Short mmCIF file of C-alpha atoms in Angstrom, two decimals:
data_model
loop_
_atom_site.label_atom_id
_atom_site.label_comp_id
_atom_site.label_asym_id
_atom_site.label_seq_id
_atom_site.Cartn_x
_atom_site.Cartn_y
_atom_site.Cartn_z
CA UNK A 14 16.04 27.13 -5.90
CA UNK A 15 16.72 23.45 -4.99
CA UNK A 16 19.18 21.43 -6.79
CA UNK A 17 18.36 18.06 -7.92
CA UNK A 18 20.08 15.07 -6.40
CA UNK A 19 22.24 13.26 -9.05
CA UNK A 20 20.90 10.02 -7.19
CA UNK A 21 17.55 10.63 -8.56
CA UNK A 22 18.41 9.82 -12.05
CA UNK A 23 19.62 6.21 -10.98
CA UNK A 24 17.41 3.25 -11.37
CA UNK A 25 16.44 1.31 -8.28
CA UNK A 26 18.78 -1.40 -8.73
CA UNK A 27 21.79 0.93 -8.77
CA UNK A 28 20.57 2.79 -5.85
CA UNK A 29 20.24 -0.40 -3.97
CA UNK A 30 23.81 -1.37 -4.92
CA UNK A 31 25.07 2.01 -3.55
CA UNK A 32 22.64 2.28 -0.46
CA UNK A 33 24.95 0.06 1.57
CA UNK A 34 27.57 2.64 1.53
CA UNK A 35 25.97 5.82 0.39
CA UNK A 36 23.23 7.21 2.65
CA UNK A 37 22.05 9.71 -0.18
CA UNK A 38 21.32 6.66 -2.51
CA UNK A 39 19.17 5.26 0.42
CA UNK A 40 17.30 8.63 0.60
CA UNK A 41 16.78 8.88 -3.07
CA UNK A 42 14.92 5.50 -2.66
CA UNK A 43 12.79 6.68 0.13
CA UNK A 44 11.90 9.92 -1.80
CA UNK A 45 11.15 7.74 -4.69
CA UNK A 46 8.93 5.16 -3.02
CA UNK A 47 7.50 6.80 0.01
CA UNK A 48 4.33 8.09 -1.53
CA UNK A 49 3.29 4.53 -2.70
CA UNK A 50 4.16 3.00 0.66
CA UNK A 51 2.07 5.70 2.41
CA UNK A 52 -1.02 5.14 0.08
CA UNK A 53 -0.69 1.41 0.77
CA UNK A 54 -0.31 1.85 4.48
CA UNK A 55 -2.94 4.49 4.78
CA UNK A 56 -5.39 2.09 2.95
CA UNK A 57 -4.49 -0.90 5.11
CA UNK A 58 -4.10 0.78 8.69
CA UNK A 59 -5.80 4.00 8.25
CA UNK A 60 -4.21 7.48 7.68
CA UNK A 61 -3.56 8.07 11.34
CA UNK A 62 -1.20 5.00 11.74
CA UNK A 63 0.25 5.26 8.18
CA UNK A 64 3.19 7.50 9.04
CA UNK A 65 4.18 5.27 11.79
CA UNK A 66 4.18 2.33 9.34
CA UNK A 67 6.07 4.21 6.68
CA UNK A 68 8.83 4.89 9.12
CA UNK A 69 8.81 1.16 10.36
CA UNK A 70 9.02 0.21 6.60
CA UNK A 71 12.00 2.10 5.79
CA UNK A 72 13.91 1.41 8.89
CA UNK A 73 13.28 -2.26 8.02
CA UNK A 74 14.30 -1.68 4.32
CA UNK A 75 17.42 0.02 5.32
CA UNK A 76 18.48 -3.13 7.72
CA UNK A 77 17.34 -5.42 5.10
CA UNK A 78 19.13 -4.04 2.03
CA UNK A 79 22.14 -6.41 2.80
CA UNK A 80 19.98 -9.38 2.48
CA UNK A 81 18.05 -8.11 -0.64
CA UNK A 82 18.93 -10.39 -3.52
CA UNK A 83 17.25 -8.60 -6.48
CA UNK A 84 15.47 -11.45 -7.54
CA UNK A 85 12.27 -9.25 -7.55
CA UNK A 86 12.19 -5.61 -8.37
CA UNK A 87 12.93 -3.35 -5.39
CA UNK A 88 9.38 -1.97 -5.41
CA UNK A 89 7.84 -5.44 -5.03
CA UNK A 90 10.03 -6.20 -2.18
CA UNK A 91 9.11 -3.05 -0.58
CA UNK A 92 5.44 -3.62 -1.11
CA UNK A 93 5.84 -7.11 0.85
CA UNK A 94 7.81 -5.16 3.71
CA UNK A 95 5.02 -2.62 3.65
CA UNK A 96 2.38 -5.26 3.92
CA UNK A 97 4.32 -7.12 6.73
CA UNK A 98 4.48 -3.78 8.68
CA UNK A 99 0.77 -3.15 8.18
CA UNK A 100 -0.09 -6.63 9.45
CA UNK A 101 1.96 -5.87 12.52
CA UNK A 102 0.35 -2.78 13.16
CA UNK A 103 -3.09 -4.30 12.75
CA UNK A 104 -2.17 -7.03 15.27
CA UNK A 105 -1.18 -4.34 17.69
CA UNK A 106 -4.86 -2.93 17.82
CA UNK A 107 -8.11 -4.52 17.94
CA UNK A 108 -10.33 -2.94 15.23
CA UNK A 109 -9.81 -1.78 11.74
CA UNK A 110 -10.30 1.93 11.50
CA UNK A 111 -13.48 3.27 9.80
CA UNK A 112 -11.44 5.95 8.35
CA UNK A 113 -9.21 3.51 6.57
CA UNK A 114 -9.33 5.20 3.15
CA UNK A 115 -7.58 8.14 2.10
CA UNK A 116 -9.66 11.53 2.25
CA UNK A 117 -10.66 13.01 -1.23
CA UNK A 118 -8.87 15.75 -2.59
CA UNK A 119 -10.62 19.09 -2.18
CA UNK A 120 -14.32 18.29 -2.18
CA UNK A 121 -16.61 20.93 -4.07
CA UNK A 122 -19.24 21.11 -1.55
CA UNK A 123 -19.56 20.13 2.17
CA UNK A 124 -22.71 18.14 1.42
CA UNK A 125 -20.76 16.02 -1.06
CA UNK A 126 -17.98 15.70 1.30
CA UNK A 127 -20.31 14.35 4.05
CA UNK A 128 -21.66 11.80 1.45
CA UNK A 129 -18.23 10.79 0.38
CA UNK A 130 -17.07 10.28 4.09
CA UNK A 131 -20.03 7.95 4.47
CA UNK A 132 -19.37 5.94 1.46
CA UNK A 133 -15.62 5.63 2.63
CA UNK A 134 -16.80 4.47 6.13
CA UNK A 135 -18.93 1.85 4.52
CA UNK A 136 -16.26 0.76 2.25
CA UNK A 137 -13.82 0.51 5.11
CA UNK A 138 -16.61 -1.58 7.11
CA UNK A 139 -16.81 -3.87 4.03
CA UNK A 140 -13.19 -4.40 3.58
CA UNK A 141 -13.15 -5.35 7.15
CA UNK A 142 -15.50 -8.29 6.42
CA UNK A 143 -13.20 -9.70 3.76
CA UNK A 144 -10.45 -12.43 4.62
CA UNK A 145 -6.96 -11.02 5.09
CA UNK A 146 -5.84 -12.45 1.75
CA UNK A 147 -8.69 -10.79 -0.29
CA UNK A 148 -8.32 -7.64 1.57
CA UNK A 149 -4.66 -7.61 0.81
CA UNK A 150 -4.97 -8.68 -2.73
CA UNK A 151 -7.84 -5.98 -3.40
CA UNK A 152 -5.73 -3.16 -1.66
CA UNK A 153 -2.50 -4.06 -3.78
CA UNK A 154 -4.72 -3.90 -6.95
CA UNK A 155 -7.08 -1.13 -6.30
CA UNK A 156 -4.94 1.31 -4.13
CA UNK A 157 -1.31 0.41 -4.94
CA UNK A 158 -2.17 -0.03 -8.65
CA UNK A 159 -0.16 -3.33 -8.82
CA UNK A 160 -0.94 -5.53 -11.81
CA UNK A 161 -1.68 -9.26 -11.07
CA UNK A 162 1.66 -10.64 -11.71
CA UNK A 163 3.05 -7.87 -9.33
CA UNK A 164 0.60 -8.94 -6.51
CA UNK A 165 1.59 -12.54 -7.03
CA UNK A 166 5.26 -11.58 -6.52
CA UNK A 167 4.38 -9.63 -3.38
CA UNK A 168 2.11 -12.19 -1.90
CA UNK A 169 3.71 -15.20 -2.91
CA UNK A 170 0.38 -16.50 -4.20
CA UNK A 171 -0.25 -18.10 -7.70
CA UNK A 172 -1.38 -15.83 -10.37
CA UNK A 173 -4.71 -17.60 -10.58
CA UNK A 174 -5.05 -17.47 -6.72
CA UNK A 175 -4.49 -13.67 -6.96
CA UNK A 176 -7.14 -13.37 -9.67
CA UNK A 177 -9.49 -15.53 -7.69
CA UNK A 178 -9.21 -13.40 -4.45
CA UNK A 179 -9.66 -10.33 -6.26
CA UNK A 180 -12.86 -11.41 -8.06
CA UNK A 181 -14.22 -13.00 -4.77
CA UNK A 182 -13.31 -9.94 -2.84
CA UNK A 183 -15.02 -7.73 -5.38
CA UNK A 184 -18.01 -9.91 -5.44
CA UNK A 185 -18.17 -9.72 -1.59
CA UNK A 186 -17.78 -6.05 -1.44
CA UNK A 187 -20.67 -5.36 -3.88
CA UNK A 188 -23.14 -7.68 -1.89
CA UNK A 189 -22.11 -6.11 1.42
CA UNK A 190 -22.31 -2.63 -0.03
CA UNK A 191 -25.61 -3.21 -1.72
CA UNK A 192 -27.14 -4.48 1.52
CA UNK A 193 -25.81 -1.19 3.36
CA UNK A 194 -27.59 0.61 0.75
CA UNK A 195 -24.73 1.91 -1.26
CA UNK A 196 -25.60 2.48 -4.89
CA UNK A 197 -23.02 2.53 -7.61
CA UNK A 198 -24.04 6.09 -8.54
CA UNK A 199 -23.20 7.06 -4.88
#
C-alpha cells in the first residue's frame, strides 16, 4: 500500500513556492508534469531521445525556479523550458527521427500496426517539412493539447500568429500527406 504524498494536493503555485526549500514539493511537480513533458518531448525529438530531454527539462526547471516570477502558470513556463530543451536536442543531431510520434496503444492486429507505423512515418516526414514555428505550434496544439492562448504564452507569438501558424501548418500537412498517398481514412 502506497501512502499519498501530502504535497500532491497542493496547487502548482504553492509547490513552486515550497520547492526552493522542500525537495518533496519539487518531486510532486515532477510527478504531476512529467507525463505531459514526455509526450511533448517524444513528439518533437522522438521517443528514443525523450527521456534525456525530460531529464534536462527538470534539471533546468529546478535551477530556474528561483527566477520563475509566476507571471504565467507553471505549466506554461515548463512547456517553454521543454521546447527549448527539444530545440537544443534537435540542434545536436542532424535529422528528425522518422519514428517521432508515440506508438499506438496495443494494436489489435499486426497488419493494422504496420499500417499505423507507415502513417506515423509519413506524418513525421511531413512535420519535418514545416517551418520550426509551424511544427512547434502544431505540436503544442495537437500533442500537448494546449489551447491557442496557452500556445501564445509559451511561444511568445501573438494569438493571431499562433492561429495562422496552425492553420498553415495543417494545410501544408494535408497537401504533403495527400501527395504521399495518405488518405483521411487510413
